[in-house]
PDB file of C-alpha atoms in Angstrom:
ATOM      1  CA  UNK A  12       0.291   0.085  -0.137  1.00 43.00           C
ATOM      2  CA  UNK A  13       1.419   3.548  -0.421  1.00 42.00           C
ATOM      3  CA  UNK A  14       1.582   6.076   1.307  1.00 46.00           C
ATOM      4  CA  UNK A  15       0.237   9.574   1.457  1.00 43.00           C
ATOM      5  CA  UNK A  16       2.069  12.235   4.013  1.00 47.00           C
ATOM      6  CA  UNK A  17       2.968   9.831   6.220  1.00 48.00           C
ATOM      7  CA  UNK A  18      -0.609   7.734   6.130  1.00 46.00           C
ATOM      8  CA  UNK A  19      -1.230   4.497   4.460  1.00 48.00           C
ATOM      9  CA  UNK A  20      -2.937   5.694   1.031  1.00 48.00           C
ATOM     10  CA  UNK A  21      -6.087   3.849   0.668  1.00 52.00           C
ATOM     11  CA  UNK A  22      -6.015   1.212  -1.827  1.00 60.00           C
ATOM     12  CA  UNK A  23      -8.322   1.788  -5.303  1.00 63.00           C
ATOM     13  CA  UNK A  24      -9.971  -1.350  -4.868  1.00 68.00           C
ATOM     14  CA  UNK A  25     -11.343  -0.055  -1.262  1.00 71.00           C
ATOM     15  CA  UNK A  26     -12.851   3.221  -2.486  1.00 78.00           C
ATOM     16  CA  UNK A  27     -14.450   0.993  -5.659  1.00 85.00           C
ATOM     17  CA  UNK A  28     -15.706  -1.044  -2.545  1.00 89.00           C
ATOM     18  CA  UNK A  29     -16.835   2.208  -0.264  1.00 90.00           C
ATOM     19  CA  UNK A  30     -18.517   3.552  -4.224  1.00 89.00           C
ATOM     20  CA  UNK A  31     -20.585   0.508  -4.280  1.00 92.00           C
ATOM     21  CA  UNK A  32     -21.424   0.522  -0.464  1.00 95.00           C
ATOM     22  CA  UNK A  33     -22.542   4.564  -0.678  1.00 91.00           C
ATOM     23  CA  UNK A  34     -24.041   3.551  -3.387  1.00 90.00           C
ATOM     24  CA  UNK A  35     -26.219   0.573  -2.307  1.00 93.00           C
ATOM     25  CA  UNK A  36     -26.971   2.128   0.631  1.00 92.00           C
ATOM     26  CA  UNK A  37     -28.082   5.327  -0.403  1.00 88.00           C
ATOM     27  CA  UNK A  38     -30.761   3.271  -2.750  1.00 87.00           C
ATOM     28  CA  UNK A  39     -31.751   1.070  -0.273  1.00 92.00           C
ATOM     29  CA  UNK A  40     -32.696   3.846   2.552  1.00 90.00           C
ATOM     30  CA  UNK A  41     -34.485   6.071  -0.064  1.00 84.00           C
ATOM     31  CA  UNK A  42     -36.487   2.872  -1.137  1.00 87.00           C
ATOM     32  CA  UNK A  43     -37.581   1.222   2.424  1.00 90.00           C
ATOM     33  CA  UNK A  44     -36.371   4.220   5.102  1.00 89.00           C
ATOM     34  CA  UNK A  45     -33.055   4.246   7.121  1.00 91.00           C
ATOM     35  CA  UNK A  46     -34.730   1.667   9.924  1.00 92.00           C
ATOM     36  CA  UNK A  47     -35.585  -0.971   7.739  1.00 94.00           C
ATOM     37  CA  UNK A  48     -32.249  -1.508   5.928  1.00 94.00           C
ATOM     38  CA  UNK A  49     -29.619  -3.737   7.581  1.00 94.00           C
ATOM     39  CA  UNK A  50     -26.264  -3.658   7.244  1.00 95.00           C
ATOM     40  CA  UNK A  51     -26.814  -7.611   5.718  1.00 94.00           C
ATOM     41  CA  UNK A  52     -28.248  -5.834   2.929  1.00 94.00           C
ATOM     42  CA  UNK A  53     -26.593  -2.526   2.009  1.00 95.00           C
ATOM     43  CA  UNK A  54     -23.611  -5.203   1.974  1.00 94.00           C
ATOM     44  CA  UNK A  55     -25.436  -8.074  -0.459  1.00 94.00           C
ATOM     45  CA  UNK A  56     -26.195  -4.866  -2.448  1.00 94.00           C
ATOM     46  CA  UNK A  57     -22.659  -3.705  -2.761  1.00 93.00           C
ATOM     47  CA  UNK A  58     -21.704  -7.992  -3.152  1.00 92.00           C
ATOM     48  CA  UNK A  59     -19.658  -8.011  -0.493  1.00 93.00           C
ATOM     49  CA  UNK A  60     -21.321  -9.719   2.888  1.00 89.00           C
ATOM     50  CA  UNK A  61     -22.854  -7.393   5.681  1.00 87.00           C
ATOM     51  CA  UNK A  62     -19.265  -7.656   8.479  1.00 88.00           C
ATOM     52  CA  UNK A  63     -17.460  -6.409   5.361  1.00 91.00           C
ATOM     53  CA  UNK A  64     -19.221  -3.392   5.272  1.00 94.00           C
ATOM     54  CA  UNK A  65     -17.857  -2.505   9.130  1.00 92.00           C
ATOM     55  CA  UNK A  66     -14.169  -2.344   7.256  1.00 91.00           C
ATOM     56  CA  UNK A  67     -15.721   1.412   5.878  1.00 93.00           C
ATOM     57  CA  UNK A  68     -17.578   2.462   8.248  1.00 93.00           C
ATOM     58  CA  UNK A  69     -18.571   1.991  12.038  1.00 91.00           C
ATOM     59  CA  UNK A  70     -22.277   1.371  11.432  1.00 89.00           C
ATOM     60  CA  UNK A  71     -25.885   3.086   9.594  1.00 91.00           C
ATOM     61  CA  UNK A  72     -25.365   5.707  11.407  1.00 90.00           C
ATOM     62  CA  UNK A  73     -21.786   6.368  10.183  1.00 91.00           C
ATOM     63  CA  UNK A  74     -23.077   4.860   6.342  1.00 91.00           C
ATOM     64  CA  UNK A  75     -26.172   7.731   6.586  1.00 91.00           C
ATOM     65  CA  UNK A  76     -23.534  10.964   7.062  1.00 90.00           C
ATOM     66  CA  UNK A  77     -21.403   9.215   4.353  1.00 89.00           C
ATOM     67  CA  UNK A  78     -23.925   9.027   1.685  1.00 86.00           C
ATOM     68  CA  UNK A  79     -25.171  12.192   2.379  1.00 86.00           C
ATOM     69  CA  UNK A  80     -21.490  14.323   3.126  1.00 84.00           C
ATOM     70  CA  UNK A  81     -20.572  12.160  -0.510  1.00 81.00           C
ATOM     71  CA  UNK A  82     -24.033  14.162  -2.428  1.00 80.00           C
ATOM     72  CA  UNK A  83     -23.004  16.889  -0.643  1.00 78.00           C
ATOM     73  CA  UNK A  84     -19.186  16.958  -1.768  1.00 77.00           C
ATOM     74  CA  UNK A  85     -20.765  15.831  -5.417  1.00 74.00           C
ATOM     75  CA  UNK A  86     -22.775  19.344  -5.172  1.00 76.00           C
ATOM     76  CA  UNK A  87     -19.722  21.068  -4.557  1.00 73.00           C
ATOM     77  CA  UNK A  88     -17.470  19.422  -6.927  1.00 68.00           C
ATOM     78  CA  UNK A  89     -19.493  21.194 -10.067  1.00 62.00           C
ATOM     79  CA  UNK A  90     -18.205  24.682  -8.873  1.00 62.00           C
ATOM     80  CA  UNK A  91     -14.991  24.356  -7.065  1.00 58.00           C
ATOM     81  CA  UNK A  92     -13.140  25.883 -10.400  1.00 58.00           C
ATOM     82  CA  UNK A  93     -15.228  28.600  -9.856  1.00 59.00           C
ATOM     83  CA  UNK A  94     -14.755  30.864  -6.547  1.00 70.00           C
ATOM     84  CA  UNK A  95     -17.731  33.039  -7.658  1.00 82.00           C
ATOM     85  CA  UNK A  96     -19.983  31.557 -10.533  1.00 89.00           C
ATOM     86  CA  UNK A  97     -23.107  33.135 -11.431  1.00 93.00           C
ATOM     87  CA  UNK A  98     -26.757  32.510 -10.780  1.00 96.00           C
ATOM     88  CA  UNK A  99     -26.784  30.564 -14.301  1.00 96.00           C
ATOM     89  CA  UNK A 100     -23.913  28.876 -13.969  1.00 93.00           C
ATOM     90  CA  UNK A 101     -25.952  27.685 -10.003  1.00 95.00           C
ATOM     91  CA  UNK A 102     -29.020  26.879 -11.631  1.00 96.00           C
ATOM     92  CA  UNK A 103     -27.593  24.647 -14.565  1.00 94.00           C
ATOM     93  CA  UNK A 104     -24.529  23.155 -11.966  1.00 91.00           C
ATOM     94  CA  UNK A 105     -27.640  22.214  -9.590  1.00 93.00           C
ATOM     95  CA  UNK A 106     -30.064  21.169 -12.240  1.00 94.00           C
ATOM     96  CA  UNK A 107     -27.891  18.717 -13.429  1.00 91.00           C
ATOM     97  CA  UNK A 108     -27.161  17.243  -9.694  1.00 89.00           C
ATOM     98  CA  UNK A 109     -30.732  16.423  -9.300  1.00 89.00           C
ATOM     99  CA  UNK A 110     -31.489  14.795 -12.399  1.00 89.00           C
ATOM    100  CA  UNK A 111     -28.960  12.480 -12.312  1.00 85.00           C
ATOM    101  CA  UNK A 112     -28.563  11.712  -8.028  1.00 83.00           C
ATOM    102  CA  UNK A 113     -32.709  12.189  -7.267  1.00 83.00           C
ATOM    103  CA  UNK A 114     -32.050   9.808  -4.385  1.00 81.00           C
ATOM    104  CA  UNK A 115     -29.638  11.343  -2.594  1.00 82.00           C
ATOM    105  CA  UNK A 116     -32.151  14.823  -2.458  1.00 85.00           C
ATOM    106  CA  UNK A 117     -34.875  12.605  -1.738  1.00 84.00           C
ATOM    107  CA  UNK A 118     -33.498  10.747   0.570  1.00 84.00           C
ATOM    108  CA  UNK A 119     -31.999  15.018   3.118  1.00 83.00           C
ATOM    109  CA  UNK A 120     -35.621  14.913   2.896  1.00 84.00           C
ATOM    110  CA  UNK A 121     -36.534  11.851   4.061  1.00 84.00           C
ATOM    111  CA  UNK A 122     -33.842  10.816   6.377  1.00 86.00           C
ATOM    112  CA  UNK A 123     -31.832  13.761   7.034  1.00 86.00           C
ATOM    113  CA  UNK A 124     -33.958  13.470  10.248  1.00 87.00           C
ATOM    114  CA  UNK A 125     -31.537  10.096  11.440  1.00 88.00           C
ATOM    115  CA  UNK A 126     -28.277  11.937  11.037  1.00 88.00           C
ATOM    116  CA  UNK A 127     -26.323  12.256  14.905  1.00 88.00           C
ATOM    117  CA  UNK A 128     -26.919  15.938  15.992  1.00 90.00           C
ATOM    118  CA  UNK A 129     -23.203  17.046  14.852  1.00 90.00           C
ATOM    119  CA  UNK A 130     -23.453  15.289  11.732  1.00 88.00           C
ATOM    120  CA  UNK A 131     -27.217  17.191  11.178  1.00 88.00           C
ATOM    121  CA  UNK A 132     -25.480  20.553  12.258  1.00 91.00           C
ATOM    122  CA  UNK A 133     -22.157  20.148   9.853  1.00 87.00           C
ATOM    123  CA  UNK A 134     -24.823  19.169   6.911  1.00 86.00           C
ATOM    124  CA  UNK A 135     -26.535  22.716   7.581  1.00 88.00           C
ATOM    125  CA  UNK A 136     -23.633  24.842   7.807  1.00 89.00           C
ATOM    126  CA  UNK A 137     -23.171  23.445   4.328  1.00 86.00           C
ATOM    127  CA  UNK A 138     -26.111  23.848   2.946  1.00 87.00           C
ATOM    128  CA  UNK A 139     -26.136  27.629   4.538  1.00 91.00           C
ATOM    129  CA  UNK A 140     -22.590  27.994   3.053  1.00 89.00           C
ATOM    130  CA  UNK A 141     -24.235  26.778  -0.358  1.00 89.00           C
ATOM    131  CA  UNK A 142     -27.019  29.136  -0.635  1.00 93.00           C
ATOM    132  CA  UNK A 143     -25.506  32.189   0.643  1.00 93.00           C
ATOM    133  CA  UNK A 144     -23.278  31.403  -3.028  1.00 92.00           C
ATOM    134  CA  UNK A 145     -26.873  31.832  -4.688  1.00 95.00           C
ATOM    135  CA  UNK A 146     -27.785  34.685  -2.641  1.00 97.00           C
ATOM    136  CA  UNK A 147     -23.735  36.197  -3.442  1.00 96.00           C
ATOM    137  CA  UNK A 148     -24.695  35.140  -7.031  1.00 96.00           C
ATOM    138  CA  UNK A 149     -28.343  36.462  -7.325  1.00 97.00           C
ATOM    139  CA  UNK A 150     -27.326  39.769  -5.855  1.00 98.00           C
ATOM    140  CA  UNK A 151     -24.314  40.393  -8.485  1.00 96.00           C
ATOM    141  CA  UNK A 152     -27.279  39.704 -11.005  1.00 96.00           C
ATOM    142  CA  UNK A 153     -30.284  41.413  -9.446  1.00 97.00           C
ATOM    143  CA  UNK A 154     -28.647  44.217  -7.297  1.00 97.00           C
ATOM    144  CA  UNK A 155     -31.970  46.143  -6.778  1.00 98.00           C
ATOM    145  CA  UNK A 156     -33.076  43.093  -4.301  1.00 97.00           C
ATOM    146  CA  UNK A 157     -32.337  43.161  -0.402  1.00 98.00           C
ATOM    147  CA  UNK A 158     -30.332  40.248   0.970  1.00 97.00           C
ATOM    148  CA  UNK A 159     -33.317  38.357   2.547  1.00 97.00           C
ATOM    149  CA  UNK A 160     -35.193  39.047  -0.792  1.00 97.00           C
ATOM    150  CA  UNK A 161     -32.432  36.983  -2.680  1.00 97.00           C
ATOM    151  CA  UNK A 162     -32.035  34.332   0.235  1.00 97.00           C
ATOM    152  CA  UNK A 163     -35.659  33.332  -0.063  1.00 97.00           C
ATOM    153  CA  UNK A 164     -35.710  33.350  -4.359  1.00 97.00           C
ATOM    154  CA  UNK A 165     -32.849  31.314  -4.095  1.00 97.00           C
ATOM    155  CA  UNK A 166     -33.977  28.770  -1.329  1.00 96.00           C
ATOM    156  CA  UNK A 167     -37.647  28.671  -3.675  1.00 96.00           C
ATOM    157  CA  UNK A 168     -35.378  27.883  -6.732  1.00 97.00           C
ATOM    158  CA  UNK A 169     -33.402  25.362  -5.352  1.00 95.00           C
ATOM    159  CA  UNK A 170     -36.586  23.604  -3.757  1.00 93.00           C
ATOM    160  CA  UNK A 171     -38.718  24.007  -7.421  1.00 94.00           C
ATOM    161  CA  UNK A 172     -35.465  22.371  -8.299  1.00 93.00           C
ATOM    162  CA  UNK A 173     -35.671  19.470  -5.499  1.00 90.00           C
ATOM    163  CA  UNK A 174     -39.126  18.519  -6.539  1.00 88.00           C
ATOM    164  CA  UNK A 175     -38.601  16.884  -9.551  1.00 83.00           C
ATOM    165  CA  UNK A 176     -36.500  14.650  -6.969  1.00 79.00           C
ATOM    166  CA  UNK A 177     -39.807  13.457  -5.179  1.00 71.00           C
ATOM    167  CA  UNK A 178     -41.553  11.104  -7.849  1.00 66.00           C
ATOM    168  CA  UNK A 179     -41.223   7.633  -8.247  1.00 59.00           C
ATOM    169  CA  UNK A 180     -41.286   7.861 -11.600  1.00 60.00           C
ATOM    170  CA  UNK A 181     -38.029   9.432 -13.189  1.00 61.00           C
ATOM    171  CA  UNK A 182     -38.053  11.982 -16.101  1.00 69.00           C
ATOM    172  CA  UNK A 183     -36.415  11.766 -18.818  1.00 80.00           C
ATOM    173  CA  UNK A 184     -33.808  14.157 -18.436  1.00 82.00           C
ATOM    174  CA  UNK A 185     -33.047  15.612 -21.896  1.00 85.00           C
ATOM    175  CA  UNK A 186     -37.011  16.535 -21.056  1.00 84.00           C
ATOM    176  CA  UNK A 187     -36.562  17.719 -17.427  1.00 88.00           C
ATOM    177  CA  UNK A 188     -32.700  19.444 -17.521  1.00 93.00           C
ATOM    178  CA  UNK A 189     -34.417  22.495 -19.731  1.00 94.00           C
ATOM    179  CA  UNK A 190     -37.612  22.401 -18.022  1.00 92.00           C
ATOM    180  CA  UNK A 191     -36.109  22.787 -14.344  1.00 94.00           C
ATOM    181  CA  UNK A 192     -33.465  25.401 -15.547  1.00 96.00           C
ATOM    182  CA  UNK A 193     -36.107  27.722 -17.487  1.00 96.00           C
ATOM    183  CA  UNK A 194     -38.528  26.970 -14.863  1.00 95.00           C
ATOM    184  CA  UNK A 195     -35.872  27.725 -11.882  1.00 97.00           C
ATOM    185  CA  UNK A 196     -34.131  30.746 -13.521  1.00 97.00           C
ATOM    186  CA  UNK A 197     -38.279  32.740 -14.051  1.00 97.00           C
ATOM    187  CA  UNK A 198     -38.229  32.275 -10.373  1.00 95.00           C
ATOM    188  CA  UNK A 199     -34.756  34.157  -9.651  1.00 97.00           C
ATOM    189  CA  UNK A 200     -36.270  36.612 -12.052  1.00 94.00           C
ATOM    190  CA  UNK A 201     -39.876  37.112 -10.693  1.00 87.00           C
TER     191      UNK A 201
END
């Protein structure tokens, strides 16, 4: 195993297995609920034994936190190169994420209350920072707004985008993407 900063770097196989566990847990938690899914089922869905999950996660609570942390990281990744993206770039990025990660969005709404207090606080802090980016971008585009007005519009547009994740029927991304982008921009510019 190679060394990174004096610590053992995770092997590629371990990262792949961890990603499979996170994907399986995301799907199962959304489909059946956090409390109705066992570690053995998650392991089986990821192609390993239930006890094998414990080599990567301390338990279901840790796994739920990791699923939501992974979702947050994915959402921010597209924006990391741009210090202050435009409101249009934020909308495009968020719609692209929502269309391809509906399970993770719905999971937050369904199971966020099952996070530990510390994990919930971390997620809320990240959400506030994310909303602040939207507010800054919206104020750049619409300086006549107050910060409070921009916050309401930003949260409303994000909620509108998220509404597509609350359906058991996934929509066609080719149809959903431009439609959600237009709807979100119309709400932000209202």
